[in-house]
Coordinates of C-alpha atoms and ligand atoms in Angstrom, one line a residue:
M755 CA 107.4 126.3 155.3
A756 CA 106.2 129.7 154.2
P757 CA 109.1 132.2 153.8
I758 CA 110.1 134.1 157.0
V759 CA 108.4 137.4 156.9
T760 CA 110.5 140.5 157.2
I761 CA 110.4 142.9 160.2
R762 CA 108.7 145.4 157.9
R763 CA 105.9 143.0 157.1
T764 CA 105.5 142.1 160.8
F765 CA 105.2 145.8 161.7
G766 CA 103.0 146.6 158.7
R767 CA 100.6 143.9 159.7
F768 CA 100.6 144.3 163.5
W769 CA 101.4 147.9 164.2
P770 CA 97.8 149.0 163.6
H771 CA 96.9 146.5 166.4
T772 CA 98.9 148.7 168.9
R773 CA 96.2 151.4 168.7
G774 CA 95.0 152.0 172.2
T775 CA 98.2 150.9 173.8
R776 CA 100.6 153.4 172.2
L777 CA 100.2 155.9 175.0
L778 CA 101.3 153.3 177.5
F779 CA 104.3 152.4 175.4
A780 CA 105.2 156.1 175.0
L781 CA 104.9 156.4 178.8
G782 CA 107.3 153.4 179.1
V783 CA 109.8 155.2 176.9
V784 CA 109.6 158.5 178.7
C785 CA 110.0 156.9 182.1
A786 CA 113.0 154.8 180.9
M787 CA 114.6 157.9 179.5
A788 CA 114.2 159.7 182.9
A789 CA 115.7 156.7 184.7
A790 CA 118.7 156.7 182.4
A791 CA 119.2 160.4 183.0
C792 CA 119.2 159.8 186.7
E793 CA 121.8 157.1 186.3
V794 CA 124.0 159.4 184.3
A795 CA 123.8 162.0 187.1
S796 CA 124.5 159.4 189.8
I797 CA 127.6 158.1 188.1
W798 CA 128.7 161.7 187.6
L799 CA 128.4 162.3 191.4
F800 CA 130.4 159.1 192.0
G801 CA 133.3 160.8 190.1
V802 CA 132.8 164.0 192.0
I803 CA 132.9 162.1 195.4
T804 CA 136.1 160.3 194.3
D805 CA 137.9 163.5 193.4
R806 CA 136.6 165.9 196.0
V807 CA 136.2 163.5 199.0
L808 CA 138.3 160.4 198.6
A809 CA 141.3 162.0 196.9
T810 CA 141.4 165.0 199.3
Q811 CA 140.0 163.2 202.4
D812 CA 137.6 166.1 202.9
L813 CA 134.4 164.7 204.6
N814 CA 132.6 168.1 204.5
A815 CA 132.4 167.8 200.7
F816 CA 130.7 164.4 200.9
W817 CA 127.2 165.3 202.1
G818 CA 126.0 167.5 199.2
P819 CA 126.8 165.0 196.4
A820 CA 125.8 162.0 198.6
I821 CA 122.2 163.4 199.3
A822 CA 121.8 164.3 195.6
W823 CA 123.0 160.8 194.6
L824 CA 120.4 159.2 196.9
A825 CA 117.7 161.5 195.5
F826 CA 118.5 160.5 192.0
A827 CA 118.5 156.8 193.0
V828 CA 115.0 157.2 194.5
V829 CA 113.6 159.1 191.5
A830 CA 115.2 156.5 189.1
G831 CA 113.6 153.7 191.1
L832 CA 110.1 155.3 190.9
V833 CA 110.2 156.2 187.2
S834 CA 111.6 152.8 186.3
F835 CA 108.7 151.2 188.2
G836 CA 106.2 153.4 186.4
G837 CA 107.8 152.7 183.0
Q838 CA 108.0 148.9 183.4
Y839 CA 104.4 148.8 184.6
A840 CA 103.1 150.9 181.7
T841 CA 105.0 148.8 179.2
A842 CA 103.8 145.5 180.7
L843 CA 100.2 146.8 180.7
G844 CA 100.5 147.9 177.1
G845 CA 101.9 144.6 176.1
E846 CA 99.2 142.6 177.8
R847 CA 96.5 144.7 176.3
F848 CA 98.0 144.3 172.8
L849 CA 97.9 140.5 173.4
L850 CA 94.3 140.6 174.6
G851 CA 93.3 142.5 171.5
L852 CA 95.3 140.4 169.0
R853 CA 94.1 137.1 170.5
D854 CA 90.5 138.3 170.4
R855 CA 90.8 139.3 166.7
L856 CA 92.6 136.1 165.7
Y857 CA 90.0 134.0 167.5
A858 CA 87.2 136.0 166.0
H859 CA 88.7 135.5 162.5
L860 CA 89.1 131.8 163.1
Q861 CA 85.4 131.6 163.9
T862 CA 84.6 133.1 160.4
L863 CA 86.4 130.3 158.7
T864 CA 84.3 127.3 157.4
P865 CA 84.7 123.9 159.1
D866 CA 86.7 122.8 156.1
F867 CA 89.6 124.9 157.4
F868 CA 89.6 123.0 160.7
D869 CA 89.3 119.6 159.1
N870 CA 92.6 120.3 157.4
R871 CA 94.4 121.6 160.5
K872 CA 95.7 120.3 163.8
L873 CA 94.0 122.0 166.7
G874 CA 97.2 122.0 168.9
D875 CA 99.0 123.9 166.2
L876 CA 96.3 126.5 166.0
M877 CA 96.4 126.8 169.8
A878 CA 100.1 127.5 169.6
R879 CA 99.4 130.3 167.2
L880 CA 96.9 131.8 169.6
T881 CA 99.3 131.7 172.5
D882 CA 103.1 131.5 172.0
D883 CA 103.1 133.0 168.5
I884 CA 101.2 136.2 169.4
E885 CA 103.4 136.6 172.4
A886 CA 106.5 136.6 170.2
I887 CA 104.9 139.2 168.0
E888 CA 104.2 141.4 171.1
E889 CA 107.8 141.1 172.1
L890 CA 108.7 142.8 168.8
V891 CA 105.9 145.2 168.1
G892 CA 105.1 146.2 171.6
S893 CA 107.6 145.8 174.5
G894 CA 110.4 145.1 171.9
L895 CA 110.0 148.4 170.3
V896 CA 109.9 150.2 173.7
K897 CA 113.1 148.3 174.6
L898 CA 114.8 149.3 171.4
I899 CA 114.0 153.0 171.8
T900 CA 115.0 153.2 175.4
T901 CA 118.2 151.3 174.8
L902 CA 119.1 153.6 171.9
I903 CA 118.4 156.6 174.2
S904 CA 120.6 155.1 177.0
V905 CA 123.4 154.6 174.5
V906 CA 123.2 158.2 173.5
F907 CA 123.1 159.3 177.2
F908 CA 126.0 157.2 178.3
A909 CA 128.1 157.8 175.2
G910 CA 127.4 161.6 175.5
A911 CA 128.6 161.6 179.2
A912 CA 131.7 159.6 178.2
F913 CA 132.5 162.1 175.5
Y914 CA 132.0 164.9 177.9
I915 CA 134.6 163.5 180.3
R916 CA 137.2 162.7 177.6
W917 CA 136.3 162.9 174.0
D918 CA 139.5 161.2 172.7
L919 CA 139.3 158.3 175.1
A920 CA 135.6 158.0 174.2
L921 CA 136.4 157.9 170.5
V922 CA 138.9 155.1 171.0
T923 CA 136.4 153.0 173.0
L924 CA 133.5 153.7 170.7
A925 CA 135.6 152.5 167.7
L926 CA 135.2 149.1 169.2
V927 CA 131.4 149.2 169.3
P928 CA 131.0 147.7 165.7
A929 CA 132.6 144.6 167.1
F930 CA 129.5 144.1 169.2
L931 CA 127.2 144.7 166.3
F932 CA 129.2 142.3 164.1
A933 CA 128.9 139.6 166.8
S934 CA 125.1 140.0 166.9
K935 CA 124.8 140.0 163.1
V936 CA 126.8 136.8 162.9
F937 CA 124.4 135.2 165.4
A938 CA 121.1 136.7 164.3
S939 CA 120.4 134.6 161.2
R940 CA 121.3 131.4 163.1
F941 CA 119.0 132.4 165.9
R942 CA 116.3 133.2 163.4
Y943 CA 116.5 129.7 161.8
A944 CA 116.6 128.0 165.2
A945 CA 113.6 130.0 166.4
A946 CA 111.5 129.1 163.3
R947 CA 112.3 125.4 163.8
E948 CA 111.4 125.6 167.5
R949 CA 108.1 127.3 166.7
S950 CA 106.9 124.6 164.3
S951 CA 108.2 121.8 166.5
N952 CA 106.2 123.3 169.4
G953 CA 103.1 123.4 167.3
R954 CA 103.5 119.7 166.3
M955 CA 104.0 118.7 169.9
N956 CA 100.9 120.6 171.0
S957 CA 98.9 118.8 168.3
V958 CA 100.1 115.3 169.5
I959 CA 99.0 116.2 173.1
E960 CA 95.7 117.7 172.0
E961 CA 94.8 114.7 169.8
G962 CA 96.0 112.1 172.3
L963 CA 94.0 113.6 175.2
A964 CA 90.9 114.3 173.2
N965 CA 90.8 110.7 172.0
Q966 CA 91.6 109.1 175.3
P967 CA 88.7 106.6 175.2
L968 CA 89.9 105.3 171.8
V969 CA 93.5 105.2 173.0
Q970 CA 92.7 103.2 176.1
A971 CA 90.2 100.9 174.4
Y972 CA 92.7 100.0 171.7
N973 CA 95.6 99.8 174.1
R974 CA 97.5 102.4 172.2
Q975 CA 98.9 104.3 175.3
E976 CA 102.5 103.4 174.5
T977 CA 102.1 104.4 170.9
E978 CA 100.7 107.8 171.9
A979 CA 103.4 108.2 174.6
E980 CA 106.0 107.4 171.9
R981 CA 104.5 109.9 169.5
L982 CA 104.8 112.6 172.1
H983 CA 108.3 111.4 173.0
V984 CA 109.4 111.6 169.3
E985 CA 108.0 115.1 169.0
G986 CA 109.4 116.0 172.4
R987 CA 112.9 114.9 171.3
T988 CA 112.7 117.0 168.2
W989 CA 111.6 119.9 170.3
L990 CA 114.5 119.2 172.7
R991 CA 116.9 119.4 169.8
T992 CA 115.5 122.7 168.6
K993 CA 115.6 124.2 172.1
M994 CA 119.2 123.0 172.6
A995 CA 120.2 124.6 169.3
Q996 CA 118.8 127.8 170.7
A997 CA 120.5 127.3 174.1
K998 CA 123.8 126.6 172.4
L999 CA 123.7 129.7 170.3
A1000 CA 122.7 131.8 173.4
A1001 CA 125.5 130.2 175.4
M1002 CA 128.0 131.0 172.6
Y1003 CA 126.8 134.5 172.2
T1004 CA 127.3 135.7 175.8
P1005 CA 131.0 134.7 176.1
S1006 CA 131.9 136.1 172.7
V1007 CA 130.5 139.4 173.7
Q1008 CA 132.2 139.3 177.1
I1009 CA 135.6 138.9 175.4
I1010 CA 135.0 142.0 173.3
E1011 CA 133.9 143.8 176.4
T1012 CA 137.1 142.9 178.3
L1013 CA 139.1 144.1 175.4
C1014 CA 137.4 147.5 175.5
L1015 CA 137.8 147.8 179.3
L1016 CA 141.5 147.1 179.1
T1017 CA 141.9 149.7 176.4
V1018 CA 140.2 152.2 178.6
I1019 CA 142.4 151.5 181.6
G1020 CA 145.6 151.6 179.5
F1021 CA 144.6 154.7 177.6
G1022 CA 143.2 156.3 180.7
A1023 CA 146.4 155.8 182.7
W1024 CA 148.2 157.7 180.0
E1025 CA 145.7 160.5 180.0
I1026 CA 146.0 160.8 183.9
S1027 CA 149.8 160.9 183.7
A1028 CA 149.5 163.7 181.1
G1029 CA 147.2 165.6 183.6
R1030 CA 144.2 165.5 181.2
L1031 CA 142.0 163.2 183.4
T1032 CA 141.4 162.8 187.1
I1033 CA 141.0 159.3 188.8
G1034 CA 137.4 160.2 189.6
G1035 CA 136.9 161.1 185.9
L1036 CA 138.4 157.7 184.8
L1037 CA 136.2 155.8 187.3
S1038 CA 133.1 157.6 186.1
F1039 CA 134.2 157.0 182.5
A1040 CA 134.6 153.3 183.2
A1041 CA 131.2 153.2 184.9
Y1042 CA 129.5 154.8 181.9
L1043 CA 131.1 152.1 179.7
A1044 CA 129.8 149.5 182.1
Y1045 CA 126.3 150.7 181.3
L1046 CA 127.0 151.5 177.6
Y1047 CA 128.2 148.1 176.5
P1048 CA 125.3 146.0 177.9
A1049 CA 123.0 148.5 176.2
V1050 CA 124.8 148.0 172.9
Q1051 CA 124.8 144.3 173.5
S1052 CA 121.0 144.3 174.2
I1053 CA 120.5 146.0 170.8
G1054 CA 122.0 142.8 169.4
E1055 CA 119.6 140.8 171.5
I1056 CA 116.7 142.7 170.2
A1057 CA 117.7 141.3 166.8
L1058 CA 117.1 137.8 168.3
T1059 CA 113.6 138.8 169.5
V1060 CA 113.0 139.9 166.0
S1061 CA 113.9 136.5 164.7
E1062 CA 111.4 134.8 167.0
A1063 CA 108.7 137.3 166.2
A1064 CA 109.2 136.9 162.5
A1065 CA 108.7 133.1 162.8
G1066 CA 105.6 133.6 164.9
S1067 CA 104.1 136.4 162.8
D1068 CA 104.5 134.2 159.7
R1069 CA 102.2 131.7 161.3
V1070 CA 99.7 134.2 162.6
I1071 CA 99.6 136.1 159.3
E1072 CA 98.9 132.8 157.5
V1073 CA 95.8 132.3 159.5
L1074 CA 94.7 136.0 159.3
E1075 CA 95.1 135.9 155.5
T1076 CA 93.0 132.8 155.1
R1077 CA 89.7 134.0 153.7
P1078 CA 86.5 132.2 154.6
M1079 CA 85.2 130.0 151.7
V1080 CA 81.8 131.7 151.9
T1081 CA 81.0 135.3 152.7
D1082 CA 77.9 137.5 152.6
A1083 CA 76.9 138.7 149.2
P1084 CA 77.9 142.4 148.6
A1085 CA 74.2 143.4 148.9
P1086 CA 72.4 140.5 150.6
V1087 CA 68.6 140.7 150.2
G1088 CA 66.7 141.5 153.4
T1089 CA 65.3 138.3 154.8
P1090 CA 61.5 138.2 154.9
P1091 CA 60.5 138.5 158.5
A1092 CA 58.5 135.3 158.5
C1093 CA 60.3 132.4 157.0
R1094 CA 58.2 129.4 155.8
G1095 CA 61.2 127.2 155.5
E1096 CA 60.8 125.7 152.0
V1097 CA 64.1 124.2 150.9
E1098 CA 64.9 123.6 147.2
F1099 CA 68.0 122.1 145.6
R1100 CA 68.0 123.0 141.9
N1101 CA 70.4 121.0 139.7
V1102 CA 73.1 121.2 142.3
T1103 CA 76.6 119.9 141.4
F1104 CA 79.4 120.2 143.9
T1105 CA 83.0 119.1 144.0
Y1106 CA 85.1 119.4 147.2
P1107 CA 88.2 121.6 146.8
G1108 CA 91.1 119.4 145.9
R1109 CA 88.8 116.6 144.6
E1110 CA 88.5 115.7 141.0
T1111 CA 85.1 114.1 140.8
P1112 CA 81.9 115.8 142.0
T1113 CA 80.3 114.5 145.2
L1114 CA 76.9 115.7 144.2
R1115 CA 75.7 115.6 140.6
D1116 CA 72.7 117.5 139.3
L1117 CA 70.8 117.0 142.5
S1118 CA 67.2 118.5 142.6
F1119 CA 64.5 118.2 145.3
T1120 CA 62.0 120.4 147.1
V1121 CA 60.8 120.0 150.6
G1122 CA 58.3 122.3 152.4
P1123 CA 57.0 122.9 155.9
G1124 CA 55.6 119.8 157.6
E1125 CA 57.3 117.6 155.1
L1126 CA 60.1 115.1 155.7
L1127 CA 62.8 114.4 153.1
V1128 CA 65.0 111.4 153.8
C1129 CA 68.4 111.4 152.2
T1130 CA 69.8 107.9 151.8
G1131 CA 72.7 106.3 150.2
P1132 CA 75.8 104.4 151.1
S1133 CA 78.6 105.9 153.2
G1134 CA 80.5 108.6 151.3
A1135 CA 77.6 109.2 148.8
G1136 CA 77.4 112.8 149.9
K1137 CA 74.5 112.8 152.3
S1138 CA 76.2 115.1 154.9
T1139 CA 77.4 117.3 152.0
V1140 CA 73.7 118.2 151.3
A1141 CA 73.5 119.6 154.9
K1142 CA 76.8 121.5 154.4
L1143 CA 75.5 123.1 151.2
L1144 CA 72.2 124.1 152.9
L1145 CA 74.1 125.7 155.8
R1146 CA 76.5 127.3 153.3
F1147 CA 79.7 125.8 154.6
Y1148 CA 80.4 125.5 150.9
D1149 CA 78.7 126.9 147.8
P1150 CA 77.7 124.6 144.9
G1151 CA 79.8 124.7 141.7
S1152 CA 76.7 124.9 139.6
G1153 CA 73.0 125.0 140.4
Q1154 CA 71.2 126.7 143.3
V1155 CA 70.2 126.0 146.9
L1156 CA 67.1 128.0 147.7
L1157 CA 65.3 128.9 150.9
D1158 CA 61.7 130.1 150.3
G1159 CA 62.6 130.7 146.7
V1160 CA 65.7 132.9 147.5
D1161 CA 69.2 131.7 146.6
V1162 CA 71.0 131.1 149.9
R1163 CA 74.0 133.1 148.5
E1164 CA 71.8 136.2 148.5
L1165 CA 70.7 135.8 152.2
P1166 CA 72.8 137.2 155.0
L1167 CA 74.8 134.2 156.4
R1168 CA 73.7 134.7 159.9
A1169 CA 70.0 135.0 158.9
L1170 CA 70.3 131.8 156.9
R1171 CA 71.8 129.8 159.7
D1172 CA 69.4 131.2 162.2
R1173 CA 66.6 129.6 160.2
I1174 CA 68.2 126.1 160.3
T1175 CA 68.8 123.8 163.2
V1176 CA 71.1 120.9 162.7
L1177 CA 71.2 117.8 164.9
Q1178 CA 74.6 116.2 164.4
Q1179 CA 75.4 112.6 164.3
E1180 CA 77.3 112.9 167.6
S1181 CA 75.4 115.5 169.6
L1182 CA 77.9 118.2 170.4
L1183 CA 77.9 119.5 173.9
F1184 CA 80.1 122.0 175.8
S1185 CA 81.5 121.4 179.2
G1186 CA 78.9 123.6 181.0
T1187 CA 75.8 122.6 182.8
V1188 CA 72.7 120.9 181.3
K1189 CA 70.9 124.3 181.4
E1190 CA 73.6 126.1 179.5
N1191 CA 73.8 123.4 176.9
I1192 CA 70.1 123.5 176.2
A1193 CA 70.1 127.3 176.0
Y1194 CA 73.2 127.4 173.7
G1195 CA 71.3 128.4 170.6
R1196 CA 69.2 130.9 172.5
P1197 CA 71.1 132.3 175.4
D1198 CA 68.3 134.7 176.4
A1199 CA 65.8 131.8 177.0
T1200 CA 64.0 131.8 180.4
M1201 CA 64.1 128.9 182.8
E1202 CA 60.5 128.0 181.9
E1203 CA 61.3 127.9 178.2
I1204 CA 64.3 125.6 178.9
V1205 CA 62.2 123.2 181.0
E1206 CA 59.4 123.2 178.4
A1207 CA 61.9 122.3 175.7
A1208 CA 63.4 119.6 177.9
V1209 CA 59.9 118.1 178.6
L1210 CA 59.1 118.0 174.8
A1211 CA 62.5 116.3 174.3
D1212 CA 61.7 113.7 176.9
A1213 CA 64.8 114.9 178.8
H1214 CA 63.1 116.5 181.8
D1215 CA 62.8 113.2 183.8
F1216 CA 66.4 112.1 183.5
I1217 CA 67.6 115.7 184.2
G1218 CA 65.5 115.7 187.4
K1219 CA 67.4 112.6 188.5
L1220 CA 70.9 114.2 188.0
P1221 CA 72.7 115.3 191.2
Q1222 CA 72.1 119.0 190.6
G1223 CA 69.3 118.9 188.1
Y1224 CA 69.5 121.5 185.4
D1225 CA 72.7 122.8 187.0
T1226 CA 74.6 119.5 186.7
P1227 CA 77.9 119.8 184.7
V1228 CA 77.8 117.5 181.6
G1229 CA 81.6 117.0 181.6
Q1230 CA 84.0 117.4 178.7
R1231 CA 81.9 117.2 175.5
G1232 CA 79.1 115.8 177.6
R1233 CA 80.9 112.6 178.5
L1234 CA 79.2 112.4 181.9
L1235 CA 75.9 111.6 180.1
S1236 CA 74.9 108.6 178.0
G1237 CA 74.6 108.8 174.3
G1238 CA 70.8 108.8 174.4
Q1239 CA 70.8 111.5 177.1
R1240 CA 73.2 113.6 175.1
Q1241 CA 70.9 113.2 172.0
R1242 CA 67.8 114.2 174.1
L1243 CA 69.6 117.4 175.3
A1244 CA 70.5 118.2 171.7
I1245 CA 66.8 117.7 170.8
A1246 CA 65.8 120.1 173.6
R1247 CA 68.3 122.6 172.3
A1248 CA 66.8 122.3 168.9
M1249 CA 63.3 122.7 170.3
L1250 CA 64.3 125.9 172.1
R1251 CA 66.0 127.3 169.0
D1252 CA 62.7 126.9 167.1
A1253 CA 64.0 127.3 163.5
P1254 CA 61.7 126.5 160.6
V1255 CA 64.2 124.1 158.9
L1256 CA 65.6 121.1 160.6
V1257 CA 68.5 118.9 159.4
L1258 CA 68.9 115.6 161.2
D1259 CA 72.3 114.1 160.4
E1260 CA 71.9 110.4 161.2
P1261 CA 70.4 111.2 164.6
M1262 CA 70.1 107.5 165.6
T1263 CA 73.8 106.6 164.9
G1264 CA 75.5 105.1 167.9
L1265 CA 72.3 104.5 169.8
D1266 CA 71.0 101.0 170.6
P1267 CA 67.7 100.1 168.9
D1268 CA 65.6 100.7 172.1
T1269 CA 67.1 104.1 172.7
A1270 CA 66.8 105.0 169.0
A1271 CA 63.1 104.0 169.0
R1272 CA 62.5 106.1 172.1
I1273 CA 64.3 109.1 170.5
M1274 CA 61.7 109.0 167.7
T1275 CA 58.9 110.3 169.9
P1276 CA 60.6 113.6 170.8
L1277 CA 62.0 113.8 167.2
R1278 CA 58.5 113.6 165.8
R1279 CA 57.4 116.5 168.1
L1280 CA 60.4 118.5 166.9
M1281 CA 59.7 117.8 163.2
A1282 CA 56.0 118.8 163.4
G1283 CA 55.3 121.8 161.2
R1284 CA 59.0 122.1 160.2
T1285 CA 60.8 121.4 157.0
T1286 CA 62.9 118.4 157.8
I1287 CA 65.8 116.9 155.9
M1288 CA 66.9 113.6 157.5
I1289 CA 70.1 112.0 156.6
A1290 CA 69.9 108.3 157.3
H1291 CA 71.3 105.0 156.1
D1292 CA 69.2 102.8 158.5
L1293 CA 65.6 103.2 157.1
S1294 CA 63.9 101.0 159.7
L1295 CA 63.0 103.9 161.9
V1296 CA 62.1 106.4 159.2
P1297 CA 58.4 107.4 159.1
E1298 CA 56.6 106.0 156.1
N1299 CA 55.1 109.3 154.8
A1300 CA 58.6 110.6 154.0
T1301 CA 59.9 111.4 150.6
R1302 CA 63.1 109.7 149.7
I1303 CA 66.1 110.6 147.6
D1304 CA 68.8 108.1 147.1
L1305 CA 72.3 109.4 146.5
A1306 CA 74.4 107.1 144.3
P1307 CA 77.8 106.0 145.7
E1308 CA 80.8 108.0 144.5
P1309 CA 81.8 106.6 141.1
T1310 CA 85.5 106.9 141.8
A1311 CA 85.3 105.4 145.3
L1312 CA 85.6 101.9 144.1
A1313 CA 86.8 102.5 140.5
P1314 CA 90.4 101.4 139.8
K1315 CA 92.9 104.2 139.3
Ligands
ADP1632 P1 78.0 110.7 153.6 O1 77.4 111.7 154.6 O2 77.1 110.2 152.6 O3 78.7 109.5 154.3 P2 79.8 112.9 153.0 O4 78.8 113.9 152.5 O5 80.3 113.1 154.4 O6 79.2 111.4 152.8 O7 81.1 112.8 152.0 C1 80.9 112.6 150.6 C2 82.3 112.5 150.0 O8 83.0 113.7 150.1 C3 83.2 111.5 150.6 O9 83.9 110.8 149.6 C4 84.2 112.3 151.5 O10 85.5 111.6 151.5 C5 84.3 113.6 150.8 N1 84.5 114.7 151.7 C6 83.7 115.0 152.8 N2 84.2 116.1 153.4 C7 85.3 116.5 152.7 C8 86.2 117.6 152.7 N3 86.1 118.6 153.7 N4 87.1 117.8 151.8 C9 87.2 116.9 150.8 N5 86.4 115.8 150.7 C10 85.4 115.6 151.6

């Protein structure tokens, strides 16, 4: 596990994200300060009533302080509402902003990053972890400042009543701080373990639910349930470690508190007998302490929030500091307005990060508009890697990938990808409607254009038969449609996108021979006039006029170690 980041690092990284919410947090502090001042005044009036009304049994002296007390209580209630509302709003806005930025950053990372991660764990970082950060940098900071102010107010009032008595009781305050220091590192460790266990548990759930058809077809329900149970038990242990610490912390602090109160009563009785303190004074004093100690105690608890936030921010920073494998060149060339779509691989050699042998070795080919290049070779030979290099998911180790004679590294990334349409092996759909899925690559498309694309993709007829036509939801990842229907929607999407370069990554995989043959007609329409690179291992359906390149199997794949 990466080392736990310090508070300073957390603040250094996330404080700039509070811009835009700082005014709300400041309002929260001001309101909490006003509420604490009203409480100090109310307690003061309680002492006054004890001495002037209760001790003398003079009811006339009651009304003035009583009305003032009520007024303070109302004002305290109003400002405390305003303060809590402002702090909560600031906190939620901070979360909204940080989540948006983290998600936007994740979208800049190449697919390779996601291949090496568990989605559930990434989801935990986007939810629980950023909340833990907010509880430190946002509402946690407000709480710390307002608590410190309350401590000053209540301690000041106690000093004002009897400075020597206050000194004696304040001398016991370090005991509270000692208790929280003793607990803080244990809490921090427990929080870090809970965070990562939570991430692992989410991953198991995410994978298990996403692969339900596989789980059920292979009768692996019990195994999956057991996997969750094992992670759940680990999580239970980490949560119990946290609960145990919390349960030990409260009584320890209460014992210290009782010790302080008894000291006050004993010392106070002596002060009263010496005539230096009234009973009302002692009661007010004790009431100030009743506010002061929990405030001191909650400073200790803030240290616990810090522990959780440190664990969470560690995980969020790790993602934010991951740089995309490919980025725009410092000064990308302007893309020519009309792209012909000629693709050239010139002596390309590429090795995946962490691999020792190159997947592609000295690969060269050229394919122009209206031409079809078929990439063949056994599984693992590097066929899909060709598409990944063309899309710049990776850059080659040596050699060049060129589009219309320009090295793709010199083109703006967005412009490059705008000029290429990929049809994946498994046509990827979102859970929206048929219409939304076709228009995914061109959200501004009109209904006529969508229908025209569907007609060309031979999808219009089956869409017409769906319960709500173009507005029919396709289900999670398009599961409510058949494989052939999904593929035709993907072709319609590619038609609508109208990019000059087309990459077909085994478009017939998973389809029965009849369906595959039927897909060829709309595919031919799609390929017409475009530069097409088709990745295929089944050559029976490949048009004869195609150029072929055969990729050799990986030399190390079968070689003995
Ligand atoms: P094909 O499409 O020909 O079946 P690929 O291009 O998908 O083959 O993969 C070629 C080789 O590269 C395989 O040995 C595969 O294990 C490896 N490979 C693919 N993706 C990655 C990756 N993200 N990281 C490391 N190795 C990878």
